[in-house]
Amino acid sequence: MTGVYPGSPGGFMVVVVSYMSYNKYKQLDPSLGLIAKLGQHIPISRYMSTDSQRIVGGVLVGTGLWVTIIMVMRNVLKCLLSWHGWMHAPHGSVSWSIRLWMLLVKVFSGRKPMLYSFQNSLPRLPVPSIKDTCRRYLESVRPLMDDEKYERMEGLTKDFEKNLGPRLQWYLKLKSWWASNYVSDWWEEYIYLRGRGPIMVNSNYYAMDFLYVFPTSIQAARAGNAIHAIMLYRRKLDRAQIKPIYLLANKIPLCSAQWEQMFNTSRVPGLETAQCEHMFNSSRVPGVDTDTLQHMNDSKHIAVYHKGRFFKVWMFYDGRLLLPREIEQQMQRILNDQSEPLPGEEKLAALTAGERTPWAKARETYFARGKNKQSLDAIEKAAFCVTLDDTEQRYDADNPVKSLDSYAKSLLHGKCYDRWFDKTFNLIVFKNGTMGLNAEHSWADAPIVGHLWEHVLSLDPIKLGYTEEGHCCGEPHPNLPGPLKLSWDIPAECQEVIESSLTVARALADDVDSHIFPFKDFGKGLIKKCRTSPDAFIQIALQLAQYRDKGKFCLTYEASMTRLFREGRTETVRSCTMETCAFVRAMIRDETREERLSLLKVAAEKHQNMYRMAMTGDGIDRHLFCLYVVSKYLGEDSPFLKEVLSEPWRLSTSQTPMQQVELFDLVRHPEFVSSGGGFGPVADDGYGVSYIIVGENLINFHISSKHSSPETDSHRFGGNIRQAMLDILDLFQLDKKTK
Ligand SMILES: *[C@@H]1O[C@H](CO)[C@@H](O)[C@H](O)[C@H]1NC(C)=O
Ligand SMILES: *[C@@H]1O[C@H](CO)[C@@H](O)[C@H](O)[C@H]1NC(C)=O
Ligand SMILES: *[C@@H]1O[C@H](CO)[C@@H](O)[C@H](O)[C@H]1NC(C)=O
């Protein structure tokens, strides 16, 4: 169905039948002489009566017509979707041309699309011109440099723009013509898979449970419902029945490519592979290590970790998916199992938490054969991994700060050996029934994992539900075979590698200063009353908070997405702009309220504009990144690119979008809110901030930094964010108006 979308069997019949009746009515040969032509080469007419010849000919030409219609529709839709003017239309007023355009998009979108239906109709990410990118770059660093530094940078940029740039750009253009996306394959490889440092904390991120709802306190039961819900999602995904994601009131489809590797996949550490050949292959540095994503098209089990032991649990019995209560039964069996871990087994997963190269070497040396290979396969080829954690975590109203911080840290790194960090995602269920996810980053970005998680959370307490005692609904199975305990033979030398990986990982984990706080004073509702975009409002508040926190501005990263284009992933919005800085200064100095408000308005507009440009392929950073990769392939040294790519992002931010608001009834059940997710610190002396706007009145912030930096303190920054939010809202003097 996806292959012929927007065509369908029904459409096929309609086209062929109407084509043939038209010809019959007009007394024409429906095969347009095709049969006669074919008859000259192959003797077909001998076996067919004239009537069947007409029918076969009619069907053949009708099919051709149908395929042509599909192709035309796809290409027209692609052209329509390449236009992004709607984004810049002022809020609230929709002009006639946009309405007409939307109508056309709707007509050419076809009906009942499935997850991958639009893949062939999505436009390609365009390569911006060197001149534009350089200009935008200079503008973005202006507030962060004094005159002298800026002049130097301007010189470097101009030199690049004139000399090396055009040559690199030429190669990049070449790539953009044949590749489906000129950034994504390089981004995946160079940013994620080639990294040799630990992926735990540095790259993996987490998603949290409900904040105030505890559907059950029975660990196995929570796991039962959650695992079942995830398996239901997988089934929907395998049948491509998940609805594509849209922007703008369900009109404009986004790319779905990132869903392909959600299940049955693991990242595998690599040593000097010769894979991933690229166009400049010949000049590649030989012997670089890169990880790979290993995807199985068949995986009927999950892998479960509990107290140092690994289990393989089949998800199907009697040819059907296990029901929640049956999964609970399996989990309870694991919890009841009192066996000791085998030597080296308990901390085995620390290998996935430490440096990649020792892991790759250990994997090749100790896990390539026999028992160990079988057991490792059971983990890596599982649909996904589950940890039945032996700690308790939960939001505690009497101790909100400590309880949430510990919960977040547990999801982000745990004990460093109790999550399989290479897996696309780990479901973590704590001893008292709270849960969460830890997701690997190379295969997809947070919105994709978020989509799965929203599905799980919306099914769990309401649709699947629990009995009064807190068990899953249904009956245990009388003769279900138990989980399979994996067996290992891990030699002492390998245990040493595990220990040293664990030491590296622990140092990293202990350094994470995590702070989660629900901001309850106001939310999207009030911000909209201020006629400001919520995202811009929060980003500007973050700038104010960061300035108050550190006394200076810093290069800021805000993740946005480019999934309007085929295989698009993310783009950076450099959200510390001249305009926000002007506003922040006005807040620090004594300016009048009117002055501040007007600066705020300008800053918010600027921010939104930058965000839109990033989404429509006119960003700065992915283009520069790709130019850098080309320069490396060509063996050219560019001081400009080198400098740009090594500038640290001292504030790294990301909004977690709520994508399926219809799944949650926030009016009647406002407590059924996900508390969002977060990620580790990106720069040594910087902050990572992730936020989720929940309903109308709540914003959850997840802040991370490193204890080892004297400049940062996540809790202090949290306080500054709260104050900044309140101060900005104050400018609008809403209370006075409403009272
Ligand atoms: C699954 O993968 C195997 C080997 O990689 C391949 O032979 C087989 O055809 C694949 N099956 C499907 C249904 O794609
Ligand atoms: C994952 O494995 C299941 C079970 O074998 C299979 O049905 C499904 O198609 C696989 N999914 C993908 C995306 O390969
Ligand atoms: C775990 O849940 C139980 C009851 O469900 C509660 O009493 C306990 O305080 C929770 N533990 C933590 C660490 O919050």
CSV table of N, CA and C and ligand atoms in Angstrom, one decimal, residues 234 238 260 263-264 295-300 316, ligand 2:
chain,number,residue,atom,x,y,z
A,234,ARG,N,4.5,-1.9,18.6
A,234,ARG,CA,5.4,-2.5,17.6
A,234,ARG,C,4.5,-3.1,16.5
A,238,ASP,N,4.7,-2.3,12.6
A,238,ASP,CA,5.0,-3.3,11.6
A,238,ASP,C,4.0,-3.3,10.5
A,260,GLU,N,11.9,3.4,11.5
A,260,GLU,CA,12.3,2.1,11.0
A,260,GLU,C,13.1,1.3,11.9
A,263,PHE,N,12.6,-0.9,16.8
A,263,PHE,CA,12.6,-2.2,17.5
A,263,PHE,C,13.6,-3.1,16.8
A,264,ASN,N,13.9,-4.2,17.5
A,264,ASN,CA,14.8,-5.3,16.9
A,264,ASN,C,16.1,-4.8,16.6
A,295,HIS,N,20.1,-4.3,12.7
A,295,HIS,CA,18.7,-4.4,12.8
A,295,HIS,C,18.3,-5.8,12.4
A,296,MET,N,17.4,-6.4,13.2
A,296,MET,CA,16.9,-7.8,12.9
A,296,MET,C,15.5,-7.6,12.3
A,297,ASN,N,15.2,-8.4,11.3
A,297,ASN,CA,13.8,-8.3,10.8
A,297,ASN,C,12.9,-9.3,11.5
A,298,ASP,N,13.5,-10.1,12.5
A,298,ASP,CA,12.7,-11.0,13.2
A,298,ASP,C,13.2,-11.1,14.6
A,299,SER,N,12.3,-10.7,15.6
A,299,SER,CA,12.7,-10.7,17.0
A,299,SER,C,11.5,-10.9,17.8
A,300,LYS,N,11.4,-12.1,18.4
A,300,LYS,CA,10.1,-12.4,19.1
A,300,LYS,C,10.3,-12.4,20.6
A,316,PHE,N,5.7,-14.3,22.6
A,316,PHE,CA,4.5,-15.0,21.9
A,316,PHE,C,4.4,-16.4,22.5
B,2,LIG,C1,10.7,-7.2,14.5
B,2,LIG,O1,10.5,-8.5,14.8
B,2,LIG,C2,9.1,-8.9,14.6
B,2,LIG,C3,9.0,-10.3,15.2
B,2,LIG,O2,9.7,-11.2,14.6
B,2,LIG,C4,8.7,-8.8,13.2
B,2,LIG,O3,7.4,-9.2,13.0
B,2,LIG,C5,8.9,-7.3,12.8
B,2,LIG,O4,8.6,-7.2,11.4
B,2,LIG,C6,10.3,-6.8,13.1
B,2,LIG,N1,10.3,-5.4,12.9
B,2,LIG,C7,11.1,-4.8,12.0
B,2,LIG,C8,10.9,-3.3,11.9
B,2,LIG,O5,11.9,-5.4,11.4
